[in-house]
Coordinates of C-alpha atoms in Angstrom, one line a residue:
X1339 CA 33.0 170.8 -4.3
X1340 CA 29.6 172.1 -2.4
X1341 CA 27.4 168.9 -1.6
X1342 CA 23.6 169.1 -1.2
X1343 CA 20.8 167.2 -0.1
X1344 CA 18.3 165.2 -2.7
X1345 CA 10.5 156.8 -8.0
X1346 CA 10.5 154.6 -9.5
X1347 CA 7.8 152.2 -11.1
X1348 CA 8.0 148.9 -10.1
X1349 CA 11.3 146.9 -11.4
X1350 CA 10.7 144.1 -14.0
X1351 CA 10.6 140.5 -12.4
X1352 CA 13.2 137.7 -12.1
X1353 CA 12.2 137.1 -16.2
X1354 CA 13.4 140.6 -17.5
X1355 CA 15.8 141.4 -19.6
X1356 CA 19.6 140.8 -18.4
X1357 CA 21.4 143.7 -17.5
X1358 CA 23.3 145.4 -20.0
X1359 CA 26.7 146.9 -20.6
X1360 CA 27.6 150.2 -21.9
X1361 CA 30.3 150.4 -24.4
X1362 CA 32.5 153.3 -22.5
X1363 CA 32.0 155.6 -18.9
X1364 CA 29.9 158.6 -21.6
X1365 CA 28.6 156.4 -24.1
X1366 CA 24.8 157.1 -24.8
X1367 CA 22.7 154.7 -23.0
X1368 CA 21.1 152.5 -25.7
X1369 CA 18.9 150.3 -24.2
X1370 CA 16.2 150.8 -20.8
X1371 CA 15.3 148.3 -17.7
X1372 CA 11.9 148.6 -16.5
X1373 CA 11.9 152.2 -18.0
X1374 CA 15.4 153.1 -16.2
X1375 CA 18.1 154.0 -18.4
X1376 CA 21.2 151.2 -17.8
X1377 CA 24.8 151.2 -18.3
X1378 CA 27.4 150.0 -16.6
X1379 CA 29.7 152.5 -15.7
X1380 CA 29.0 154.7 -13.7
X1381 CA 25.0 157.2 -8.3
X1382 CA 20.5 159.5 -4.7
X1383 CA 18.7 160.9 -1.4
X1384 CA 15.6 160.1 -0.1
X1385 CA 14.0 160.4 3.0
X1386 CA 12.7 156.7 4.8
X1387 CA 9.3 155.6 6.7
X1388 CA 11.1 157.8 9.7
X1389 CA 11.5 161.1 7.8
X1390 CA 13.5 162.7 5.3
X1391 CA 16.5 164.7 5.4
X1392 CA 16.1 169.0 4.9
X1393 CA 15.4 170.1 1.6
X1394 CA 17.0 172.6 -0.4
X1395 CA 14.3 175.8 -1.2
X1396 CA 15.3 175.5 -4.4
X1397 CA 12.8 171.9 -4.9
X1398 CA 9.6 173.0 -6.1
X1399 CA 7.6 169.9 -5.8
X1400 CA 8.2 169.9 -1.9
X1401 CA 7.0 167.0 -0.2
X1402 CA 5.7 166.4 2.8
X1403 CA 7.6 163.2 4.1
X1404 CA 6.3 163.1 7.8
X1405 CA 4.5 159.9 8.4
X1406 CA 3.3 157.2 11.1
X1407 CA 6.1 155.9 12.5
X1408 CA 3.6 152.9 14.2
X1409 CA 2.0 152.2 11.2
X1410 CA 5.1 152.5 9.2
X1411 CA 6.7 149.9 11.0
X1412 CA 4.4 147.6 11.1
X1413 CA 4.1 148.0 7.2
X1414 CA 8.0 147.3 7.4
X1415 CA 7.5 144.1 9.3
X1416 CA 4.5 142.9 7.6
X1417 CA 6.8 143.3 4.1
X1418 CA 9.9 141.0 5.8
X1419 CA 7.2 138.5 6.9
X1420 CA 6.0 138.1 3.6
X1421 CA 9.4 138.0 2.3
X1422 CA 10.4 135.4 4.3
X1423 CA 7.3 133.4 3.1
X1424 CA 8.3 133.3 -0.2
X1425 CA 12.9 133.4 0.5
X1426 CA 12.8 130.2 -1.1
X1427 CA 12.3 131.9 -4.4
X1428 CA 15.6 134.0 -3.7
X1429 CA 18.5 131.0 -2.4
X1430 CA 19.9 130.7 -5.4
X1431 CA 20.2 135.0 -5.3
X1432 CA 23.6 136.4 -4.2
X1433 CA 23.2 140.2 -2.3
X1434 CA 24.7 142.3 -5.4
X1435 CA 26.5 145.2 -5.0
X1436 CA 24.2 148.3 -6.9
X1437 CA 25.4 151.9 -7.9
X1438 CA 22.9 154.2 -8.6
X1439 CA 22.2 157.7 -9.2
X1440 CA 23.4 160.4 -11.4
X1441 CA 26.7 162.4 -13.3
X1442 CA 27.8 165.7 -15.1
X1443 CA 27.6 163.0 -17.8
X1444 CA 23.6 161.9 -17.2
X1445 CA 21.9 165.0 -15.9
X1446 CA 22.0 168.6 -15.6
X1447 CA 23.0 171.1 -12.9
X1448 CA 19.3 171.8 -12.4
X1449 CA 18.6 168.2 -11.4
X1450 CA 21.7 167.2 -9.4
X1451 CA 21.3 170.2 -7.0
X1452 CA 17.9 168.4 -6.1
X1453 CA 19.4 165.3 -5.9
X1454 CA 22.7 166.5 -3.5
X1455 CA 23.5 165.4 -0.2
X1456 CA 25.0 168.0 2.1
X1457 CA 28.5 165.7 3.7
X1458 CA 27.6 166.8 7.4
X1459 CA 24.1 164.6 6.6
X1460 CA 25.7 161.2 5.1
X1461 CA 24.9 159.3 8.1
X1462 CA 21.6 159.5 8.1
X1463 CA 21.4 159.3 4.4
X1464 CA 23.2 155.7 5.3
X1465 CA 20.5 154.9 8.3
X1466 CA 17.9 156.2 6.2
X1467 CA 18.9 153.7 3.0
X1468 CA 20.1 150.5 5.8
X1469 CA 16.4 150.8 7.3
X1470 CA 15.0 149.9 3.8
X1471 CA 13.8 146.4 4.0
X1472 CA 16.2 144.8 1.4
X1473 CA 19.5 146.9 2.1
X1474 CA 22.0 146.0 3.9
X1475 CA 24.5 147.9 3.6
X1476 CA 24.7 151.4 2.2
X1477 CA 27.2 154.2 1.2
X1478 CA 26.4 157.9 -0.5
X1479 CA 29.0 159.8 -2.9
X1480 CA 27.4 163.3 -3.0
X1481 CA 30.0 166.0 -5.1
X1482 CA 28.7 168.9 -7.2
X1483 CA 29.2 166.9 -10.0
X1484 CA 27.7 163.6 -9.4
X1485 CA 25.3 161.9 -6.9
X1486 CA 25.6 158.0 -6.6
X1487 CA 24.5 155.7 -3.4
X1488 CA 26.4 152.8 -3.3
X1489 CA 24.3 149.6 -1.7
X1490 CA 24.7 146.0 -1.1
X1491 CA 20.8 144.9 -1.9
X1492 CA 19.5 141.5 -0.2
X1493 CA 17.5 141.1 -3.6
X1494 CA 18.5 143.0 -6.6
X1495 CA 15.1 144.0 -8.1
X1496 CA 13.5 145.2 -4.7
X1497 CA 16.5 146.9 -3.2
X1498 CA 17.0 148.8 -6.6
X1499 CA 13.1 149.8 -6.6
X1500 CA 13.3 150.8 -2.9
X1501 CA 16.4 153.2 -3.1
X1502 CA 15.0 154.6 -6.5
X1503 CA 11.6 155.2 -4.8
X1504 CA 13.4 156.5 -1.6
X1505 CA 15.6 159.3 -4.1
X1506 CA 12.2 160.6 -6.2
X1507 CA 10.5 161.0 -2.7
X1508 CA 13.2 162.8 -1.1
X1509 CA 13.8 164.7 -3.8
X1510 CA 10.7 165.9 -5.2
X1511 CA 11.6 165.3 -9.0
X1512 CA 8.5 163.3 -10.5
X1513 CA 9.6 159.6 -11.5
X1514 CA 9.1 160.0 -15.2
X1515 CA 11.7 162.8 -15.1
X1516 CA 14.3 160.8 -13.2
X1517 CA 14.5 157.8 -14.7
X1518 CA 15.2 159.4 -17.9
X1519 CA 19.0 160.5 -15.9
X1520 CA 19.5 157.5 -13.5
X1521 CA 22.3 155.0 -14.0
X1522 CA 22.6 152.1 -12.4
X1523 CA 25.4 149.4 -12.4
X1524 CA 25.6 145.8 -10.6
X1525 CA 28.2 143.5 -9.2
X1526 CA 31.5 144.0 -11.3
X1527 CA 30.6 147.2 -13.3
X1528 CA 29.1 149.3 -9.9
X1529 CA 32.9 148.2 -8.5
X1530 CA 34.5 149.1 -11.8
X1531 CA 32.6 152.8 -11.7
X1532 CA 34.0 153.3 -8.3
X1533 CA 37.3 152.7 -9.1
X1534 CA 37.3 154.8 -12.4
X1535 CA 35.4 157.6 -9.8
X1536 CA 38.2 157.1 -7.5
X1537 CA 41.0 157.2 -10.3
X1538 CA 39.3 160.5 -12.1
X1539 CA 38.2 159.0 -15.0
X1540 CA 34.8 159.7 -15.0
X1541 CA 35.3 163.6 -13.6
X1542 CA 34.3 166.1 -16.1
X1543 CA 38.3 167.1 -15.6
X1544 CA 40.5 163.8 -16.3
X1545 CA 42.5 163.4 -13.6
X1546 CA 41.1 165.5 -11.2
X1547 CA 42.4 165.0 -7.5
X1548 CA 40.2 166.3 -5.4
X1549 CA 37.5 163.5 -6.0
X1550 CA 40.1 161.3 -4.5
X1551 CA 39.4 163.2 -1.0
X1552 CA 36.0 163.0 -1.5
X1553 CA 35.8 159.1 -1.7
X1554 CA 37.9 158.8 1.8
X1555 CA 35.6 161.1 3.0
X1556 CA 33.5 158.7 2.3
X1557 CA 35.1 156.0 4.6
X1558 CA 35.6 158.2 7.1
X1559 CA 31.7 159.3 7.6
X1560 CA 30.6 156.2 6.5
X1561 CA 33.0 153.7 9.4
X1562 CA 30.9 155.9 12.4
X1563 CA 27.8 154.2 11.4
X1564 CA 26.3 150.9 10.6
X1565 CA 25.8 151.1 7.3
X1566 CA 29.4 150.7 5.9
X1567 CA 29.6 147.1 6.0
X1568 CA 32.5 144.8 5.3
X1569 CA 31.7 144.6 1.4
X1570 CA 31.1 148.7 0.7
X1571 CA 34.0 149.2 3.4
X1572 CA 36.3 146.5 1.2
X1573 CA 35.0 148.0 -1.9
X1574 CA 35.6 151.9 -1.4
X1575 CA 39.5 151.2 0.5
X1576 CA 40.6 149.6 -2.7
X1577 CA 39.0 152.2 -4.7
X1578 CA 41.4 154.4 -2.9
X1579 CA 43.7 151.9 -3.4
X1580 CA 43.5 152.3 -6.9
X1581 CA 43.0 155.8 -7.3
X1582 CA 46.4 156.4 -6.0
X1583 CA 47.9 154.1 -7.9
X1584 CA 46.6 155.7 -11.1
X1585 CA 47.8 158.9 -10.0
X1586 CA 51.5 157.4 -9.1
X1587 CA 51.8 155.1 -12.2
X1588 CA 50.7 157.1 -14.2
X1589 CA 50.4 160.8 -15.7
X1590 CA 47.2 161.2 -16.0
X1591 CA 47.5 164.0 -13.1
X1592 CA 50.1 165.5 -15.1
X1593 CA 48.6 169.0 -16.5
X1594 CA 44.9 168.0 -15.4
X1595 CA 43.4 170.5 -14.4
X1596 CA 40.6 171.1 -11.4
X1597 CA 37.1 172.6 -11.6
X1598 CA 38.1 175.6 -10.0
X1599 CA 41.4 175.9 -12.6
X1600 CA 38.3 174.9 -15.3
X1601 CA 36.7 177.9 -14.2
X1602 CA 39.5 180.4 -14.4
X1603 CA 40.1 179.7 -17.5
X1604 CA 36.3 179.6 -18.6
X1605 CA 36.5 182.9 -17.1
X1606 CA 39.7 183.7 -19.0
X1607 CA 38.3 182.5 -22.5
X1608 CA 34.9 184.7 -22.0
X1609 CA 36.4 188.1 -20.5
X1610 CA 38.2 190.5 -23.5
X1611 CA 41.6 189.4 -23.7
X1612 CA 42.5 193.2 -24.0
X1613 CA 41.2 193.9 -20.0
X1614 CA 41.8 190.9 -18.6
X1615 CA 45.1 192.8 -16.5
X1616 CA 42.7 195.4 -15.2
X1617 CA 40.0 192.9 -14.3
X1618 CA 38.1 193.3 -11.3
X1619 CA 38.3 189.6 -9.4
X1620 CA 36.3 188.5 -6.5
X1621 CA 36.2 185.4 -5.0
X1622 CA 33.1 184.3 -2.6
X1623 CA 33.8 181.6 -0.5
X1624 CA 37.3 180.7 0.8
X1625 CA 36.7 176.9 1.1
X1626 CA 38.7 174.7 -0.8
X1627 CA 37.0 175.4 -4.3
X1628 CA 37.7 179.2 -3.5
X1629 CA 41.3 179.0 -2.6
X1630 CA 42.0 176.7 -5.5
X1631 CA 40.2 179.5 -7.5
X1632 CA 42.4 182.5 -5.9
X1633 CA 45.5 180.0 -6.9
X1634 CA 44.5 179.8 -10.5
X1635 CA 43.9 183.9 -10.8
X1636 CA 46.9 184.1 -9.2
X1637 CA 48.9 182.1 -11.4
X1638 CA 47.3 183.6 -14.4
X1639 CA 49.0 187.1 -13.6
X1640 CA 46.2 188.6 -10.9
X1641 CA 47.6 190.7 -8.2
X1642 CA 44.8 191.9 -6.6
X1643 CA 41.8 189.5 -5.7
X1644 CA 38.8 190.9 -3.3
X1645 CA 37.6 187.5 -1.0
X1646 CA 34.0 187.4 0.5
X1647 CA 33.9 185.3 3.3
X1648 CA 32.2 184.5 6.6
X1649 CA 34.6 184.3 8.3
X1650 CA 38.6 186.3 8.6
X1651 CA 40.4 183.4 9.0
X1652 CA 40.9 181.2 6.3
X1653 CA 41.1 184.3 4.4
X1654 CA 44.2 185.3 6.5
X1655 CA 46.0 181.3 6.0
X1656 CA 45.6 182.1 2.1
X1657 CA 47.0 185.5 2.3
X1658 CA 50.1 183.6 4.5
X1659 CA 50.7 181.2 2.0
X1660 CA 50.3 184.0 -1.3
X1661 CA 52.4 187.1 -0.5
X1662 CA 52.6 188.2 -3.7
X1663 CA 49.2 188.7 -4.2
X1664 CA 46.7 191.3 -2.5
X1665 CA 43.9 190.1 -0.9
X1666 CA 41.1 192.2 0.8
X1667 CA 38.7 190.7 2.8
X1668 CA 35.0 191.2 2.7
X1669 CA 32.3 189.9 5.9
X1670 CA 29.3 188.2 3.7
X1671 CA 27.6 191.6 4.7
X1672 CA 29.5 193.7 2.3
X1673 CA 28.6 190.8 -0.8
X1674 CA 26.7 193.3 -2.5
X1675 CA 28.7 196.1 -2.4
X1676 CA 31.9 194.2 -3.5
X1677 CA 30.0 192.6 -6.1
X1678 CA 29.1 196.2 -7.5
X1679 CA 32.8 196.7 -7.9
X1680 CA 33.4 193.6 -9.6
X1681 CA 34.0 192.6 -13.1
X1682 CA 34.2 188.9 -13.0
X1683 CA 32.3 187.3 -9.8
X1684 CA 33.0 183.3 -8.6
X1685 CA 30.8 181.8 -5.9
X1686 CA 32.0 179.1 -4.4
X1687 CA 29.7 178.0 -0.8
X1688 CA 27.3 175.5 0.5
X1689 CA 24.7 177.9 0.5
X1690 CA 21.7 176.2 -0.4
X1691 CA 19.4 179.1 -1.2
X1692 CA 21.0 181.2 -4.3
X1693 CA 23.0 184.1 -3.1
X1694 CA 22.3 186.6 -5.9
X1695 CA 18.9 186.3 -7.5
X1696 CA 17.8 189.0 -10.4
X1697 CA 16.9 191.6 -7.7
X1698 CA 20.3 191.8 -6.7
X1699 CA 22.1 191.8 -9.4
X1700 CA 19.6 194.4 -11.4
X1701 CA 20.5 196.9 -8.5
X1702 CA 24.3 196.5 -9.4
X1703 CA 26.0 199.3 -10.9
X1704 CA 26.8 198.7 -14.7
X1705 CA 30.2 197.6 -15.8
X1706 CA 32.2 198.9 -18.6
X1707 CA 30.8 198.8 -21.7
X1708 CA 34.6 198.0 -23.2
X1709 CA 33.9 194.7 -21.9
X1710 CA 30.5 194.0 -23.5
X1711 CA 28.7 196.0 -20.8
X1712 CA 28.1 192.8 -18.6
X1713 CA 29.2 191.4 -15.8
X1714 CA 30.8 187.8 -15.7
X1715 CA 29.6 184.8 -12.8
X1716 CA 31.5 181.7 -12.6
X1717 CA 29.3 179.7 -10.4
X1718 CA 31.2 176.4 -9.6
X1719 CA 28.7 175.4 -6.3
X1720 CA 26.1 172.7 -6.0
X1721 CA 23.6 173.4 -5.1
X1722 CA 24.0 176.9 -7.4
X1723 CA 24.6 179.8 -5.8
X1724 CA 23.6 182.3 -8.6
X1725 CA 19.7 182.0 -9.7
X1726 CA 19.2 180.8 -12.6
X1727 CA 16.9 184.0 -13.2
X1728 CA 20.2 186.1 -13.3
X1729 CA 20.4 184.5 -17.2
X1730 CA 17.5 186.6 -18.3
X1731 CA 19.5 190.0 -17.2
X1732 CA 21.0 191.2 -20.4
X1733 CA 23.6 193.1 -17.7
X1734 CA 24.9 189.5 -16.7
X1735 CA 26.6 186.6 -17.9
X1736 CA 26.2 183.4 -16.1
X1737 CA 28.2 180.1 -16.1
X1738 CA 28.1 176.7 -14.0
X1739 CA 29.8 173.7 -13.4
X1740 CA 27.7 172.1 -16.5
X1741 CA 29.4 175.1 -19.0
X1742 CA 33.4 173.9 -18.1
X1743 CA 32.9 171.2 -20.4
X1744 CA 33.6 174.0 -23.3
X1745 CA 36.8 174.1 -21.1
X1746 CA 37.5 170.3 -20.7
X1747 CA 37.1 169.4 -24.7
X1748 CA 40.5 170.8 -25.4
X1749 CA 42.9 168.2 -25.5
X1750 CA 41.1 165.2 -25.6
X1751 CA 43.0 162.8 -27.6
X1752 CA 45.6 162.9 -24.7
X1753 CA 43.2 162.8 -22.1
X1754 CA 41.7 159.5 -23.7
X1755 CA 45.5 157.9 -24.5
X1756 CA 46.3 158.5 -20.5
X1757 CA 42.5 157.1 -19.7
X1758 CA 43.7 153.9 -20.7
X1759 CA 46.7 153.7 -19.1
X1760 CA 44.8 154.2 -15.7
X1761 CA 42.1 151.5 -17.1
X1762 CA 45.0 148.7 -17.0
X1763 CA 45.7 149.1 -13.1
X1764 CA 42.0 149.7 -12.4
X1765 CA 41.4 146.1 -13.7
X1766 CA 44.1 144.5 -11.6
X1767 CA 42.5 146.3 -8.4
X1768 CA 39.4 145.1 -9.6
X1769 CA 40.2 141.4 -10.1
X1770 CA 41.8 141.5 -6.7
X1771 CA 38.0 142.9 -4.9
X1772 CA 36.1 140.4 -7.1
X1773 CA 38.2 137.2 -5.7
X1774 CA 38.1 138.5 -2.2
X1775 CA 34.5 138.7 -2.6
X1776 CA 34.2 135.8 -4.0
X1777 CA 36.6 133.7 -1.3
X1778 CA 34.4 135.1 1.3
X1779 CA 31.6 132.4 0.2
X1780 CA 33.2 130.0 1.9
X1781 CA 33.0 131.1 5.4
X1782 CA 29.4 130.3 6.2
X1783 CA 30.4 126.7 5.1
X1784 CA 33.5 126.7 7.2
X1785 CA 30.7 127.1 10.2
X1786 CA 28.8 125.0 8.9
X1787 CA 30.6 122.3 8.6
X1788 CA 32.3 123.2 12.3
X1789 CA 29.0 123.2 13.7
X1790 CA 28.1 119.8 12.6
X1791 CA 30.7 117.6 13.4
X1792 CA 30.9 119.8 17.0
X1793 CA 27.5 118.7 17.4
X1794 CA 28.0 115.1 16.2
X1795 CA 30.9 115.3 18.8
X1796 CA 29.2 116.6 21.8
X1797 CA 26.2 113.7 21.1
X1798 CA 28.4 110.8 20.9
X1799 CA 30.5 112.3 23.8
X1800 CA 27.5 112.5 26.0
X1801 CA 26.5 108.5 25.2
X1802 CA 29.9 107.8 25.9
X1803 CA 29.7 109.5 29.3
X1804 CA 26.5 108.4 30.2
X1805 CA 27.9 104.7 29.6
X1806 CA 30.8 105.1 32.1
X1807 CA 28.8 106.7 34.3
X1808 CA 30.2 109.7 36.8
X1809 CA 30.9 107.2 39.3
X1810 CA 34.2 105.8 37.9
X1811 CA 34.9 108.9 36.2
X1812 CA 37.9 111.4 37.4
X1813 CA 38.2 114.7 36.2
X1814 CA 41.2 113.7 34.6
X1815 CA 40.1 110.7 32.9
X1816 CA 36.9 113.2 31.5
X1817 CA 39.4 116.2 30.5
X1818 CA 41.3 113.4 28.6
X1819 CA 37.9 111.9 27.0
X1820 CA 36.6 115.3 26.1
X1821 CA 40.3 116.1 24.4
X1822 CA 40.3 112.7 22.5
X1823 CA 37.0 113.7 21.0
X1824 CA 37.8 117.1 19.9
X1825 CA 41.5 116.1 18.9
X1826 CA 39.6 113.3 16.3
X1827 CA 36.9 115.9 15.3
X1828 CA 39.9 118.6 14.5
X1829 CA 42.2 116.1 12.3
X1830 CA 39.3 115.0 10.4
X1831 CA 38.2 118.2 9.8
X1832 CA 41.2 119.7 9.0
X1833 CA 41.5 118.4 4.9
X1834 CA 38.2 119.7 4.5
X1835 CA 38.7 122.9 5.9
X1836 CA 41.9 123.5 4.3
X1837 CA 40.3 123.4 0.9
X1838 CA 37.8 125.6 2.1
X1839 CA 40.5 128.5 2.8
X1840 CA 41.7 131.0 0.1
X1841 CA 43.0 134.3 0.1
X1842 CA 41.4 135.2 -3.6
X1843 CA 45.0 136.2 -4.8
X1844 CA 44.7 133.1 -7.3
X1845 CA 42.0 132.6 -9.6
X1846 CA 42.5 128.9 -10.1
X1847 CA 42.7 128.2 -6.4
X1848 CA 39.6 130.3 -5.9
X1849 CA 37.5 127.9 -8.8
X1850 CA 38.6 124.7 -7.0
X1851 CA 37.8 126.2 -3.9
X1852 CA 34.2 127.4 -4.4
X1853 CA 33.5 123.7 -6.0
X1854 CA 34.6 121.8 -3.1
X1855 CA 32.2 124.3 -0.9
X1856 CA 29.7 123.2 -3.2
X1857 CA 30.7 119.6 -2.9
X1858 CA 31.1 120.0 1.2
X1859 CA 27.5 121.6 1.0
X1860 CA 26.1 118.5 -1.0
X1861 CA 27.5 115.9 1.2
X1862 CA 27.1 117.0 4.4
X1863 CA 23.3 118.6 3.6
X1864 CA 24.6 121.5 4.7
X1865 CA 21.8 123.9 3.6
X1866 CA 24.4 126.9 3.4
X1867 CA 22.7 129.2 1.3
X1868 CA 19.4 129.1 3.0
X1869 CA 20.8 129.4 6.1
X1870 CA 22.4 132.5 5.1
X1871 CA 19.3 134.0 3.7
X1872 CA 17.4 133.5 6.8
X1873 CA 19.9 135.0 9.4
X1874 CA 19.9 138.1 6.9
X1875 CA 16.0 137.9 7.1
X1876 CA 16.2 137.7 10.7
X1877 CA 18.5 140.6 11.2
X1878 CA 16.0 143.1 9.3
X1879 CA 13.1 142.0 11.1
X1880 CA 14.7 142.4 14.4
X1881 CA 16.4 145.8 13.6
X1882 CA 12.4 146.8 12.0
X1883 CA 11.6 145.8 15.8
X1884 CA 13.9 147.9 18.1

């Protein structure tokens, strides 16, 4: 699937409404959060006080994103300072994981081409989001079908307002228009989505594989820069996890179909039945979306497919691997004229400027009027690669990604029986995520509580020392002092520590686990929490810094 490039008013305070669940993945969103509508299942691009990344042509409300970088840091700084002013109002605040952005299911084609981030410009998408001054971690899922950033957010309210103000800047769209197509999830449903990404369940084809590539893409893009921290990292490997144990324990793959098969046979249901063996085919673009496309054609009984591509190669591995099926070739230079002797046109690039606008296509000679006198365009990219001005041509018919779901309704009582098959293993992956999350509270007191008795120890050590005096002590006799000390310090600490340890695999040893932090953090004045906050604190401003 073609990826492309891509505010909000203020969030409600710590007294608004609590966050609300959607019944299912499409359900209408009842109910709105500080004007945003929420649900919880189910992603975009903005550009940061350093810049933005390139915009498509096709956003109108172009904005210029160029600003002070001096003055923008300082504004930066100045915002950390005052946040770690008031970070006693936060301790009690765990970073949450957020999801937000946009499907097939919450906004149109129109939007989401806006909204898209091309893959080769994920890592700064990530930089861009991780220099936001309460994000700490970032990720971005950018398919023709959806848009969602995936973030780990220092303080829920403020990172969601920042990422939300970062998308509508970036993207152009005015912030009355987008929040009326945002989702966003927390915690346990943004981790749920994932997974149900991952497995295909929220595709607009159930099942689909290809979005399963897309998500280690993710990983892979996202591990080369600093933004993919150990929570997103965890939380995207065991989506994978559990997308490919959907697609192994279950069916649910079993006679799904792609969007490029979606598209053949959107193409197949609109073209007169009676011509579709004579039917001019061309394919434009022999990516992966296009050669799944020539597949489908083929499979349907084509014999003779025309390919327009940049570039001869890939053309030549697909006519290797289809012998039984003609394939010419086409340079991009020849698009028009192969169009001209086309019946039924797909596009399928990253283009991000419309490769057939109403100019071109009113210049096309006319088709036959046995098959309604117009010619067909299956246009499965995002951003689009037909304009959508080529709808007003009464010589053209034009289709998108948004028109498969005509395609996708059939079938949909066994679609929904195999959904929740694949919803029974999701939860098992996602109870495991939740208790490693959870388990990994305990660390900072584990170094906590090291810390302190190690300083106790080298105090006391240091009297004791002092009170022998260097004089009548040996090295020996000191190496045997100093291992006395830390052999005490170690057994005593080793109860406490023990019940400080757990893998998350069982929810009651993860309960007693967490208490006896709390109980080690109570006793010991350990001061855990704020501790944590403030090293977090300090990292931003000293990254804000360099």
């Amino acid at each position: 699937m073609a990826a492309v490039s891509g505010c909000a008013a203020p969030f409600a305070g710590p007294n608004a409404a609590p966050f609300l669940r959607r019944k299912s993945p499409h359900a209408p969103f009842s109910a709105t959060y500080s004007g945003f509508r929420i649900g919880p299942r189910a992603p975009i691009y903005v550009g940061n006080r350093r810049g933005s990344l390139r915009r498509s042509p096709r956003c109108e409300a172009g904005v210029d994103l160029a600003e002070d970088r001096t003055a923008s840091r300082a504004s930066s700084f100045s915002a950390l300072e005052q946040f770690k002013i008031s970070a006693d109002r936060y301790m009690k605040e765990r970073s949450s994981i957020a999801v937000i952005g946009l499907s097939v299911h919450t906004a149109p084609v129109e939007m989401r081409e806006k909204l898209a981030v091309p893959e080769a410009q994920w890592p700064r998408a990530i930089e861009e989001l991780c220099s936001l001054n309460h994000i700490e971690e970032a990720a971005v899922l950018s398919t023709c079908n959806r848009m969602e950033i995936y973030v780990v957010a220092l303080s829920w309210h403020r990172g969601i307002r920042e990422v939300t103000e970062w998308m509508a800047k970036t993207s152009g769209i005015p912030v009355s228009e987008l929040r009326q197509h945002l989702f966003m999830l927390r915690d346990s449903d943004a981790t749920q989505h994932l997974f149900e990404v991952s497995a295909g369940l929220d595709s607009l084809v159930l099942g689909e594989g290809q979005i399963l590539a897309q998500v280690k893409q993710v990983v892979r893009i996202g591990q080369g820069s600093r933004g993919l921290g150990k929570n997103v990292d965890r939380m995207f490997k065991d989506a994978i996890t559990a997308g490919k144990r959907v697609r192994s324990e279950t069916n649910i793959s079993s006679g799904a179909v792609s969007v490029s098969s979606a598209a053949v046979e959107l193409a197949l249901m609109k073209f007169p039945k009676s011509h579709l063996p004579s039917a001019r085919m061309l394919v434009i673009g022999a990516g992966k979306m296009g050669k799944l496309v020539i597949k489908h054609l083929a499979a349907k009984g084509c014999k003779r497919i025309m390919v327009v591509n940049r570039s001869v190669e890939k053309v030549d591995a697909i006519r290797e691997e289809m012998k039984d099926v003609e394939i010419i070739y086409k340079p991009f230079t020849d698009m028009l004229s192969s169009a001209a002797e086309a019946d039924v046109v797909f596009t399928s690039t990253a283009s991000e400027t419309p490769l057939f606008l109403k100019e071109h296509v009113k210049t096309l000679p006319p088709v036959s009027n046995a098959i309604g006198g117009a010619r067909f365009f299956i246009d499965i990219s995002v951003p689009r690669n037909i304009g959508s001005c080529v709808s007003d041509l009464e010589c053209a018919r034009v289709y998108n990604v948004d028109d498969l779901k005509e395609v996708v309704e059939a079938n949909k009582e066994d679609r929904l029986r195999k959904a929740m098959e694949a919803k029974a293993i999701i939860t098992q992956e996602l109870k495991r995520f939740e208790a490693w999350r959870d388990s990994l509270e305990t660390v900072p007191t584990i170094k906590k509580l090291r810390s302190y008795a190690d300083r106790i120890k080298a105090s006391e050590l240091e009297k004791c020392l002092q009170k022998i005096g260097d004089d009548a002590l040996t090295k020996k006799m000191r190496k045997a002092i100093e291992e006395l000390s830390s052999g005490i310090v170690n057994k005593l600490l080793h109860g406490p520590l023990q019940h400080l340890r757990c893998d998350g695999s069982d929810s009651r040893t993860l309960d007693e686990t967490l208490e006896n932090m709390h109980a080690l953090n109570r006793m010991f004045s350990l001061d855990t929490e704020k501790a944590i906050l403030e090293q977090k604190i300090k990292a931003k401003v000293e990254k804000t810094q360099s």
